[in-house]
PDB file of C-alpha atoms and ligand atoms in Angstrom:
ATOM      1  CA  UNK A 244     -18.463  -6.569  54.751  1.00  0.00           C
ATOM      2  CA  UNK A 245     -18.257  -5.238  51.191  1.00  0.00           C
ATOM      3  CA  UNK A 246     -15.830  -6.752  48.757  1.00  0.00           C
ATOM      4  CA  UNK A 247     -13.763  -3.548  48.750  1.00  0.00           C
ATOM      5  CA  UNK A 248     -13.574  -3.501  52.579  1.00  0.00           C
ATOM      6  CA  UNK A 249     -12.451  -7.087  52.501  1.00  0.00           C
ATOM      7  CA  UNK A 250      -9.637  -6.199  50.055  1.00  0.00           C
ATOM      8  CA  UNK A 251      -8.940  -2.976  51.916  1.00  0.00           C
ATOM      9  CA  UNK A 252      -9.359  -0.878  48.766  1.00  0.00           C
ATOM     10  CA  UNK A 253     -11.087   2.485  49.516  1.00  0.00           C
ATOM     11  CA  UNK A 254     -13.969   3.456  47.293  1.00  0.00           C
ATOM     12  CA  UNK A 255     -13.648   6.875  45.652  1.00  0.00           C
ATOM     13  CA  UNK A 256     -16.110   9.512  44.528  1.00  0.00           C
ATOM     14  CA  UNK A 257     -15.552   9.835  40.739  1.00  0.00           C
ATOM     15  CA  UNK A 258     -15.681  13.456  39.492  1.00  0.00           C
ATOM     16  CA  UNK A 259     -13.316  12.722  36.618  1.00  0.00           C
ATOM     17  CA  UNK A 260     -15.315  10.768  34.008  1.00  0.00           C
ATOM     18  CA  UNK A 261     -14.850   7.373  32.462  1.00  0.00           C
ATOM     19  CA  UNK A 262     -11.269   6.810  33.593  1.00  0.00           C
ATOM     20  CA  UNK A 263      -9.601   3.430  33.288  1.00  0.00           C
ATOM     21  CA  UNK A 264      -7.686   3.984  36.528  1.00  0.00           C
ATOM     22  CA  UNK A 265     -11.024   4.382  38.396  1.00  0.00           C
ATOM     23  CA  UNK A 266     -12.614   1.347  36.809  1.00  0.00           C
ATOM     24  CA  UNK A 267     -13.919   3.144  33.701  1.00  0.00           C
ATOM     25  CA  UNK A 268     -17.661   2.896  34.467  1.00  0.00           C
ATOM     26  CA  UNK A 269     -19.983   1.266  36.974  1.00  0.00           C
ATOM     27  CA  UNK A 270     -21.929  -1.479  35.365  1.00  0.00           C
ATOM     28  CA  UNK A 271     -25.393  -0.784  34.038  1.00  0.00           C
ATOM     29  CA  UNK A 272     -28.125  -2.864  35.655  1.00  0.00           C
ATOM     30  CA  UNK A 273     -28.984  -4.586  32.353  1.00  0.00           C
ATOM     31  CA  UNK A 274     -25.343  -5.428  31.838  1.00  0.00           C
ATOM     32  CA  UNK A 275     -25.079  -7.123  35.258  1.00  0.00           C
ATOM     33  CA  UNK A 276     -28.241  -9.122  34.594  1.00  0.00           C
ATOM     34  CA  UNK A 277     -27.002 -10.199  31.156  1.00  0.00           C
ATOM     35  CA  UNK A 278     -23.618 -11.250  32.557  1.00  0.00           C
ATOM     36  CA  UNK A 279     -25.263 -13.254  35.339  1.00  0.00           C
ATOM     37  CA  UNK A 280     -27.492 -15.081  32.889  1.00  0.00           C
ATOM     38  CA  UNK A 281     -24.819 -15.656  30.230  1.00  0.00           C
ATOM     39  CA  UNK A 282     -22.222 -16.887  32.730  1.00  0.00           C
ATOM     40  CA  UNK A 283     -24.508 -19.654  33.975  1.00  0.00           C
ATOM     41  CA  UNK A 284     -24.224 -21.807  30.829  1.00  0.00           C
ATOM     42  CA  UNK A 285     -21.622 -23.362  28.596  1.00  0.00           C
ATOM     43  CA  UNK A 286     -21.891 -22.385  24.865  1.00  0.00           C
ATOM     44  CA  UNK A 287     -19.692 -22.630  21.789  1.00  0.00           C
ATOM     45  CA  UNK A 288     -17.427 -19.602  22.081  1.00  0.00           C
ATOM     46  CA  UNK A 289     -16.901 -19.555  18.326  1.00  0.00           C
ATOM     47  CA  UNK A 290     -20.642 -19.217  17.788  1.00  0.00           C
ATOM     48  CA  UNK A 291     -21.013 -16.673  20.588  1.00  0.00           C
ATOM     49  CA  UNK A 292     -18.189 -14.546  19.160  1.00  0.00           C
ATOM     50  CA  UNK A 293     -19.820 -14.608  15.686  1.00  0.00           C
ATOM     51  CA  UNK A 294     -23.315 -13.707  16.977  1.00  0.00           C
ATOM     52  CA  UNK A 295     -22.038 -11.048  19.329  1.00  0.00           C
ATOM     53  CA  UNK A 296     -20.009  -9.551  16.494  1.00  0.00           C
ATOM     54  CA  UNK A 297     -23.113  -9.555  14.245  1.00  0.00           C
ATOM     55  CA  UNK A 298     -25.041  -7.807  17.023  1.00  0.00           C
ATOM     56  CA  UNK A 299     -22.389  -5.143  17.380  1.00  0.00           C
ATOM     57  CA  UNK A 300     -22.356  -4.650  13.600  1.00  0.00           C
ATOM     58  CA  UNK A 301     -26.125  -4.303  13.502  1.00  0.00           C
ATOM     59  CA  UNK A 302     -26.105  -1.629  16.216  1.00  0.00           C
ATOM     60  CA  UNK A 303     -23.390   0.253  14.403  1.00  0.00           C
ATOM     61  CA  UNK A 304     -24.855  -0.041  10.931  1.00  0.00           C
ATOM     62  CA  UNK A 305     -21.720  -1.883   9.807  1.00  0.00           C
ATOM     63  CA  UNK A 306     -21.178  -4.941   7.578  1.00  0.00           C
ATOM     64  CA  UNK A 307     -19.452  -6.985  10.291  1.00  0.00           C
ATOM     65  CA  UNK A 308     -18.178  -6.868  13.818  1.00  0.00           C
ATOM     66  CA  UNK A 309     -15.986  -8.650  16.348  1.00  0.00           C
ATOM     67  CA  UNK A 310     -15.836  -8.603  20.099  1.00  0.00           C
ATOM     68  CA  UNK A 311     -12.432  -7.952  21.734  1.00  0.00           C
ATOM     69  CA  UNK A 312     -10.981  -7.839  25.248  1.00  0.00           C
ATOM     70  CA  UNK A 313     -10.973  -4.036  25.151  1.00  0.00           C
ATOM     71  CA  UNK A 314     -10.388  -1.128  22.821  1.00  0.00           C
ATOM     72  CA  UNK A 315      -6.616  -1.651  23.192  1.00  0.00           C
ATOM     73  CA  UNK A 316      -7.099  -5.243  22.046  1.00  0.00           C
ATOM     74  CA  UNK A 317      -9.322  -3.845  19.297  1.00  0.00           C
ATOM     75  CA  UNK A 318      -6.426  -1.664  18.022  1.00  0.00           C
ATOM     76  CA  UNK A 319      -4.165  -4.704  18.086  1.00  0.00           C
ATOM     77  CA  UNK A 320      -6.737  -6.878  16.267  1.00  0.00           C
ATOM     78  CA  UNK A 321      -7.343  -4.215  13.633  1.00  0.00           C
ATOM     79  CA  UNK A 322      -3.654  -3.591  12.930  1.00  0.00           C
ATOM     80  CA  UNK A 323      -2.778  -7.294  12.935  1.00  0.00           C
ATOM     81  CA  UNK A 324      -5.786  -8.032  10.737  1.00  0.00           C
ATOM     82  CA  UNK A 325      -4.953  -5.587   7.972  1.00  0.00           C
ATOM     83  CA  UNK A 326      -1.234  -6.400   8.040  1.00  0.00           C
ATOM     84  CA  UNK A 327      -1.596 -10.160   7.893  1.00  0.00           C
ATOM     85  CA  UNK A 328      -4.703 -10.136   5.694  1.00  0.00           C
ATOM     86  CA  UNK A 329      -5.745 -13.059   7.887  1.00  0.00           C
ATOM     87  CA  UNK A 330      -2.960 -15.307   6.507  1.00  0.00           C
ATOM     88  CA  UNK A 331      -2.435 -18.022   9.129  1.00  0.00           C
ATOM     89  CA  UNK A 332       1.370 -17.996   9.053  1.00  0.00           C
ATOM     90  CA  UNK A 333       1.645 -14.208   9.205  1.00  0.00           C
ATOM     91  CA  UNK A 334      -0.984 -14.253  12.018  1.00  0.00           C
ATOM     92  CA  UNK A 335       1.265 -16.553  14.059  1.00  0.00           C
ATOM     93  CA  UNK A 336       4.267 -14.302  13.393  1.00  0.00           C
ATOM     94  CA  UNK A 337       2.671 -11.120  14.842  1.00  0.00           C
ATOM     95  CA  UNK A 338       4.146  -8.856  16.320  1.00  0.00           C
ATOM     96  CA  UNK A 339       6.970  -9.593  13.841  1.00  0.00           C
ATOM     97  CA  UNK A 340       5.133 -10.693  10.706  1.00  0.00           C
ATOM     98  CA  UNK A 341       7.516 -11.397   7.803  1.00  0.00           C
ATOM     99  CA  UNK A 342       6.004  -8.918   5.378  1.00  0.00           C
ATOM    100  CA  UNK A 343       7.173  -5.504   4.260  1.00  0.00           C
ATOM    101  CA  UNK A 344       3.726  -3.936   4.357  1.00  0.00           C
ATOM    102  CA  UNK A 345       3.608  -2.994   8.027  1.00  0.00           C
ATOM    103  CA  UNK A 346       3.603   0.791   8.123  1.00  0.00           C
ATOM    104  CA  UNK A 347       0.751   2.401  10.082  1.00  0.00           C
ATOM    105  CA  UNK A 348       0.559   6.118   9.548  1.00  0.00           C
ATOM    106  CA  UNK A 349      -0.825   8.435  12.236  1.00  0.00           C
ATOM    107  CA  UNK A 350      -0.865  12.174  12.701  1.00  0.00           C
ATOM    108  CA  UNK A 351       1.552  13.327  15.418  1.00  0.00           C
ATOM    109  CA  UNK A 352      -1.323  14.762  17.436  1.00  0.00           C
ATOM    110  CA  UNK A 353      -2.961  11.350  17.413  1.00  0.00           C
ATOM    111  CA  UNK A 354      -0.011   9.502  19.017  1.00  0.00           C
ATOM    112  CA  UNK A 355      -1.984   9.561  22.260  1.00  0.00           C
ATOM    113  CA  UNK A 356      -1.547   8.007  25.675  1.00  0.00           C
ATOM    114  CA  UNK A 357      -4.592   6.298  27.255  1.00  0.00           C
ATOM    115  CA  UNK A 358      -2.756   4.688  30.198  1.00  0.00           C
ATOM    116  CA  UNK A 359      -0.618   3.134  27.466  1.00  0.00           C
ATOM    117  CA  UNK A 360       0.754   4.599  24.245  1.00  0.00           C
ATOM    118  CA  UNK A 361      -1.236   4.168  21.011  1.00  0.00           C
ATOM    119  CA  UNK A 362       2.029   3.477  19.161  1.00  0.00           C
ATOM    120  CA  UNK A 363       2.773   0.532  21.487  1.00  0.00           C
ATOM    121  CA  UNK A 364      -0.640  -1.071  20.620  1.00  0.00           C
ATOM    122  CA  UNK A 365       0.168  -0.593  16.922  1.00  0.00           C
ATOM    123  CA  UNK A 366       3.575  -2.296  17.438  1.00  0.00           C
ATOM    124  CA  UNK A 367       1.973  -5.268  19.296  1.00  0.00           C
ATOM    125  CA  UNK A 368      -0.270  -5.741  16.301  1.00  0.00           C
ATOM    126  CA  UNK A 369       2.789  -5.991  14.097  1.00  0.00           C
ATOM    127  CA  UNK A 370       2.625  -2.470  12.810  1.00  0.00           C
ATOM    128  CA  UNK A 371       5.445   0.011  12.449  1.00  0.00           C
ATOM    129  CA  UNK A 372       3.977   3.339  13.503  1.00  0.00           C
ATOM    130  CA  UNK A 373       4.961   6.390  11.487  1.00  0.00           C
ATOM    131  CA  UNK A 374       3.956   9.721  12.977  1.00  0.00           C
ATOM    132  CA  UNK A 375       3.527  12.466  10.400  1.00  0.00           C
ATOM    133  CA  UNK A 376       3.203  16.228  10.643  1.00  0.00           C
ATOM    134  CA  UNK A 377       3.832  18.058  13.900  1.00  0.00           C
ATOM    135  CA  UNK A 378       1.968  18.092  17.270  1.00  0.00           C
ATOM    136  CA  UNK A 379       0.454  21.479  16.581  1.00  0.00           C
ATOM    137  CA  UNK A 380      -0.192  21.147  12.849  1.00  0.00           C
ATOM    138  CA  UNK A 381      -0.606  18.315  10.379  1.00  0.00           C
ATOM    139  CA  UNK A 382      -1.667  18.945   6.781  1.00  0.00           C
ATOM    140  CA  UNK A 383      -3.056  16.611   4.101  1.00  0.00           C
ATOM    141  CA  UNK A 384       0.303  16.525   2.222  1.00  0.00           C
ATOM    142  CA  UNK A 385       2.040  15.097   5.339  1.00  0.00           C
ATOM    143  CA  UNK A 386      -0.259  12.082   5.097  1.00  0.00           C
ATOM    144  CA  UNK A 387      -0.330  11.871   1.297  1.00  0.00           C
ATOM    145  CA  UNK A 388       3.470  11.882   1.011  1.00  0.00           C
ATOM    146  CA  UNK A 389       3.992   9.203   3.619  1.00  0.00           C
ATOM    147  CA  UNK A 390       1.760   6.658   1.880  1.00  0.00           C
ATOM    148  CA  UNK A 391       3.884   4.126  -0.023  1.00  0.00           C
ATOM    149  CA  UNK A 392       3.728   0.452  -0.963  1.00  0.00           C
ATOM    150  CA  UNK A 393       4.682  -0.529   2.609  1.00  0.00           C
ATOM    151  CA  UNK A 394       1.702   1.250   4.120  1.00  0.00           C
ATOM    152  CA  UNK A 395      -0.808  -1.094   5.736  1.00  0.00           C
ATOM    153  CA  UNK A 396      -3.222   1.424   7.272  1.00  0.00           C
ATOM    154  CA  UNK A 397      -3.879   4.881   8.655  1.00  0.00           C
ATOM    155  CA  UNK A 398      -4.838   5.073  12.293  1.00  0.00           C
ATOM    156  CA  UNK A 399      -7.098   7.966  13.350  1.00  0.00           C
ATOM    157  CA  UNK A 400      -7.656   8.771  17.041  1.00  0.00           C
ATOM    158  CA  UNK A 401     -11.150  10.151  17.647  1.00  0.00           C
ATOM    159  CA  UNK A 402     -10.545  11.079  21.247  1.00  0.00           C
ATOM    160  CA  UNK A 403     -10.377  13.853  23.790  1.00  0.00           C
ATOM    161  CA  UNK A 404      -6.753  12.703  24.368  1.00  0.00           C
ATOM    162  CA  UNK A 405      -5.864  13.746  20.784  1.00  0.00           C
ATOM    163  CA  UNK A 406      -4.874  17.267  19.679  1.00  0.00           C
ATOM    164  CA  UNK A 407      -8.155  18.860  18.683  1.00  0.00           C
ATOM    165  CA  UNK A 408      -6.997  21.682  16.445  1.00  0.00           C
ATOM    166  CA  UNK A 409      -5.072  21.816  13.166  1.00  0.00           C
ATOM    167  CA  UNK A 410      -5.137  18.074  12.549  1.00  0.00           C
ATOM    168  CA  UNK A 411      -6.450  16.629   9.278  1.00  0.00           C
ATOM    169  CA  UNK A 412     -10.134  15.758   9.874  1.00  0.00           C
ATOM    170  CA  UNK A 413     -11.386  12.246   9.432  1.00  0.00           C
ATOM    171  CA  UNK A 414     -13.378  12.829   6.230  1.00  0.00           C
ATOM    172  CA  UNK A 415     -10.265  14.173   4.565  1.00  0.00           C
ATOM    173  CA  UNK A 416      -8.104  11.334   5.886  1.00  0.00           C
ATOM    174  CA  UNK A 417     -10.564   8.799   4.510  1.00  0.00           C
ATOM    175  CA  UNK A 418     -10.559  10.540   1.129  1.00  0.00           C
ATOM    176  CA  UNK A 419      -6.734  10.551   0.962  1.00  0.00           C
ATOM    177  CA  UNK A 420      -6.417   6.958   2.130  1.00  0.00           C
ATOM    178  CA  UNK A 421      -9.109   5.471  -0.119  1.00  0.00           C
ATOM    179  CA  UNK A 422      -7.678   7.213  -3.180  1.00  0.00           C
ATOM    180  CA  UNK A 423      -4.580   5.067  -2.557  1.00  0.00           C
ATOM    181  CA  UNK A 424      -6.459   1.943  -1.477  1.00  0.00           C
ATOM    182  CA  UNK A 425      -5.307   2.154   2.162  1.00  0.00           C
ATOM    183  CA  UNK A 426      -7.787   1.269   4.981  1.00  0.00           C
ATOM    184  CA  UNK A 427      -8.550   3.743   7.755  1.00  0.00           C
ATOM    185  CA  UNK A 428      -8.805   2.489  11.312  1.00  0.00           C
ATOM    186  CA  UNK A 429     -10.585   4.761  13.800  1.00  0.00           C
ATOM    187  CA  UNK A 430      -9.989   4.497  17.553  1.00  0.00           C
ATOM    188  CA  UNK A 431     -13.319   5.694  18.863  1.00  0.00           C
ATOM    189  CA  UNK A 432     -12.841   3.917  22.241  1.00  0.00           C
ATOM    190  CA  UNK A 433     -14.686   6.330  24.462  1.00  0.00           C
ATOM    191  CA  UNK A 434     -17.136   7.747  21.886  1.00  0.00           C
ATOM    192  CA  UNK A 435     -20.912   7.421  22.289  1.00  0.00           C
ATOM    193  CA  UNK A 436     -21.924   7.615  18.660  1.00  0.00           C
ATOM    194  CA  UNK A 437     -21.985   4.034  17.348  1.00  0.00           C
ATOM    195  CA  UNK A 438     -22.787   4.886  13.717  1.00  0.00           C
ATOM    196  CA  UNK A 439     -21.059   8.101  12.770  1.00  0.00           C
ATOM    197  CA  UNK A 440     -17.612   6.788  11.832  1.00  0.00           C
ATOM    198  CA  UNK A 441     -18.905   3.753   9.932  1.00  0.00           C
ATOM    199  CA  UNK A 442     -21.204   6.084   8.031  1.00  0.00           C
ATOM    200  CA  UNK A 443     -18.282   8.393   7.170  1.00  0.00           C
ATOM    201  CA  UNK A 444     -16.520   5.408   5.485  1.00  0.00           C
ATOM    202  CA  UNK A 445     -14.022   4.283   8.106  1.00  0.00           C
ATOM    203  CA  UNK A 446     -12.952   0.725   7.341  1.00  0.00           C
ATOM    204  CA  UNK A 447     -12.660  -0.433  10.966  1.00  0.00           C
ATOM    205  CA  UNK A 448     -13.988   1.444  14.005  1.00  0.00           C
ATOM    206  CA  UNK A 449     -12.751   0.481  17.474  1.00  0.00           C
ATOM    207  CA  UNK A 450     -14.853   0.900  20.632  1.00  0.00           C
ATOM    208  CA  UNK A 451     -14.347   0.181  24.353  1.00  0.00           C
ATOM    209  CA  UNK A 452     -17.170  -1.646  26.060  1.00  0.00           C
ATOM    210  CA  UNK A 453     -16.264  -0.173  29.403  1.00  0.00           C
ATOM    211  CA  UNK A 454     -16.507   3.533  28.638  1.00  0.00           C
ATOM    212  CA  UNK A 455     -19.586   5.061  27.059  1.00  0.00           C
ATOM    213  CA  UNK A 456     -21.490   1.728  27.064  1.00  0.00           C
ATOM    214  CA  UNK A 457     -20.936   1.013  30.790  1.00  0.00           C
ATOM    215  CA  UNK A 458     -19.980  -2.612  30.369  1.00  0.00           C
ATOM    216  CA  UNK A 459     -17.209  -4.670  31.917  1.00  0.00           C
ATOM    217  CA  UNK A 460     -13.643  -4.702  30.529  1.00  0.00           C
ATOM    218  CA  UNK A 461     -14.437  -5.387  26.898  1.00  0.00           C
ATOM    219  CA  UNK A 462     -14.483  -3.892  23.483  1.00  0.00           C
ATOM    220  CA  UNK A 463     -15.593  -4.405  19.900  1.00  0.00           C
ATOM    221  CA  UNK A 464     -14.579  -3.493  16.398  1.00  0.00           C
ATOM    222  CA  UNK A 465     -16.956  -2.980  13.475  1.00  0.00           C
ATOM    223  CA  UNK A 466     -16.538  -2.189   9.826  1.00  0.00           C
ATOM    224  CA  UNK A 467     -16.161  -3.674   6.395  1.00  0.00           C
ATOM    225  CA  UNK A 468     -16.636  -7.410   6.220  1.00  0.00           C
ATOM    226  CA  UNK A 469     -13.416  -8.188   4.361  1.00  0.00           C
ATOM    227  CA  UNK A 470     -11.314  -6.461   7.024  1.00  0.00           C
ATOM    228  CA  UNK A 471     -13.242  -7.796  10.034  1.00  0.00           C
ATOM    229  CA  UNK A 472     -12.712 -11.344   8.669  1.00  0.00           C
ATOM    230  CA  UNK A 473      -8.940 -10.663   8.689  1.00  0.00           C
ATOM    231  CA  UNK A 474      -9.206  -9.433  12.268  1.00  0.00           C
ATOM    232  CA  UNK A 475     -11.189 -12.511  13.294  1.00  0.00           C
ATOM    233  CA  UNK A 476      -8.197 -14.704  12.410  1.00  0.00           C
ATOM    234  CA  UNK A 477      -6.213 -12.878  15.128  1.00  0.00           C
ATOM    235  CA  UNK A 478      -8.045 -14.873  17.820  1.00  0.00           C
ATOM    236  CA  UNK A 479      -5.608 -17.613  16.713  1.00  0.00           C
ATOM    237  CA  UNK A 480      -2.768 -15.217  17.465  1.00  0.00           C
ATOM    238  CA  UNK A 481      -2.336 -12.109  19.590  1.00  0.00           C
ATOM    239  CA  UNK A 482      -6.055 -11.839  20.299  1.00  0.00           C
ATOM    240  CA  UNK A 483      -6.159 -15.252  21.904  1.00  0.00           C
TER     241      UNK A 483
HETATM  242  C1  PLP B 684      -9.727   4.147  26.954  1.00  0.00           C
HETATM  243  C2  PLP B 684      -9.157   4.273  25.610  1.00  0.00           C
HETATM  244  C3  PLP B 684      -8.516   3.165  25.004  1.00  0.00           C
HETATM  245  C4  PLP B 684      -8.352   1.862  25.710  1.00  0.00           C
HETATM  246  O1  PLP B 684      -9.575   1.261  25.954  1.00  0.00           O
HETATM  247  P1  PLP B 684      -9.693  -0.108  26.754  1.00  0.00           P
HETATM  248  O2  PLP B 684     -11.083  -0.639  26.479  1.00  0.00           O
HETATM  249  O3  PLP B 684      -9.510   0.257  28.218  1.00  0.00           O
HETATM  250  O4  PLP B 684      -8.609  -1.009  26.296  1.00  0.00           O
HETATM  251  C5  PLP B 684      -8.047   3.297  23.710  1.00  0.00           C
HETATM  252  N1  PLP B 684      -8.142   4.453  23.035  1.00  0.00           N
HETATM  253  C6  PLP B 684      -8.735   5.528  23.574  1.00  0.00           C
HETATM  254  C7  PLP B 684      -8.873   6.772  22.757  1.00  0.00           C
HETATM  255  C8  PLP B 684      -9.299   5.475  24.869  1.00  0.00           C
HETATM  256  O5  PLP B 684      -9.892   6.528  25.368  1.00  0.00           O
END
């Protein structure tokens, strides 16, 4: 009897794509083999996390990386990281860190729903989401004018869920943000290209391990070393 017969869960034919509600992806053969091998030993999880993060960074051409429980957890880690700066007390206070610099700007067409709202993930990370522009049009001045001293980051959704037309493109968002010293976080959860967004200058790029890469429920974030170090501290907080 198969495990799904035993649980009385009918199998389905997937004609929809990498959908969370269908189990995202079926595991690649190499992934199953690696999981079997890795699961048979005890290791230092701190060391494993560091090495796995380095591996992810290497594949993405990034300075540093960190493994997370999923892309959603990656969004939370990224937001909590840049808001707390890795400070231990603020890290323990997330999702209500006692700092004023908590605003996370996103274009209205990027306030997506991926079986959960993007804005909720930002809030769990301690961010206060501020949607700018309109669903059918957002212009650079909408973003520029919303950046103030309380702004912690700009979140950019690189996703088929997002509005595809008349949003400010990523290269422009990065230019605006960096002119004001604000980091750009890119949710590239389901994207296949592991290098493009790092190369464009995004500060943190968030991937799901279960979508394009056909792994189990998992994720990773890559980007600039100073920011990834801040995110790493969140394993002593919301990313536990
Ligand atoms: C699927 C998806 C997520 C969530 O990814 P998980 O790894 O399932 O947590 C986040 N953002 C986007 C754009 C997605 O497509």
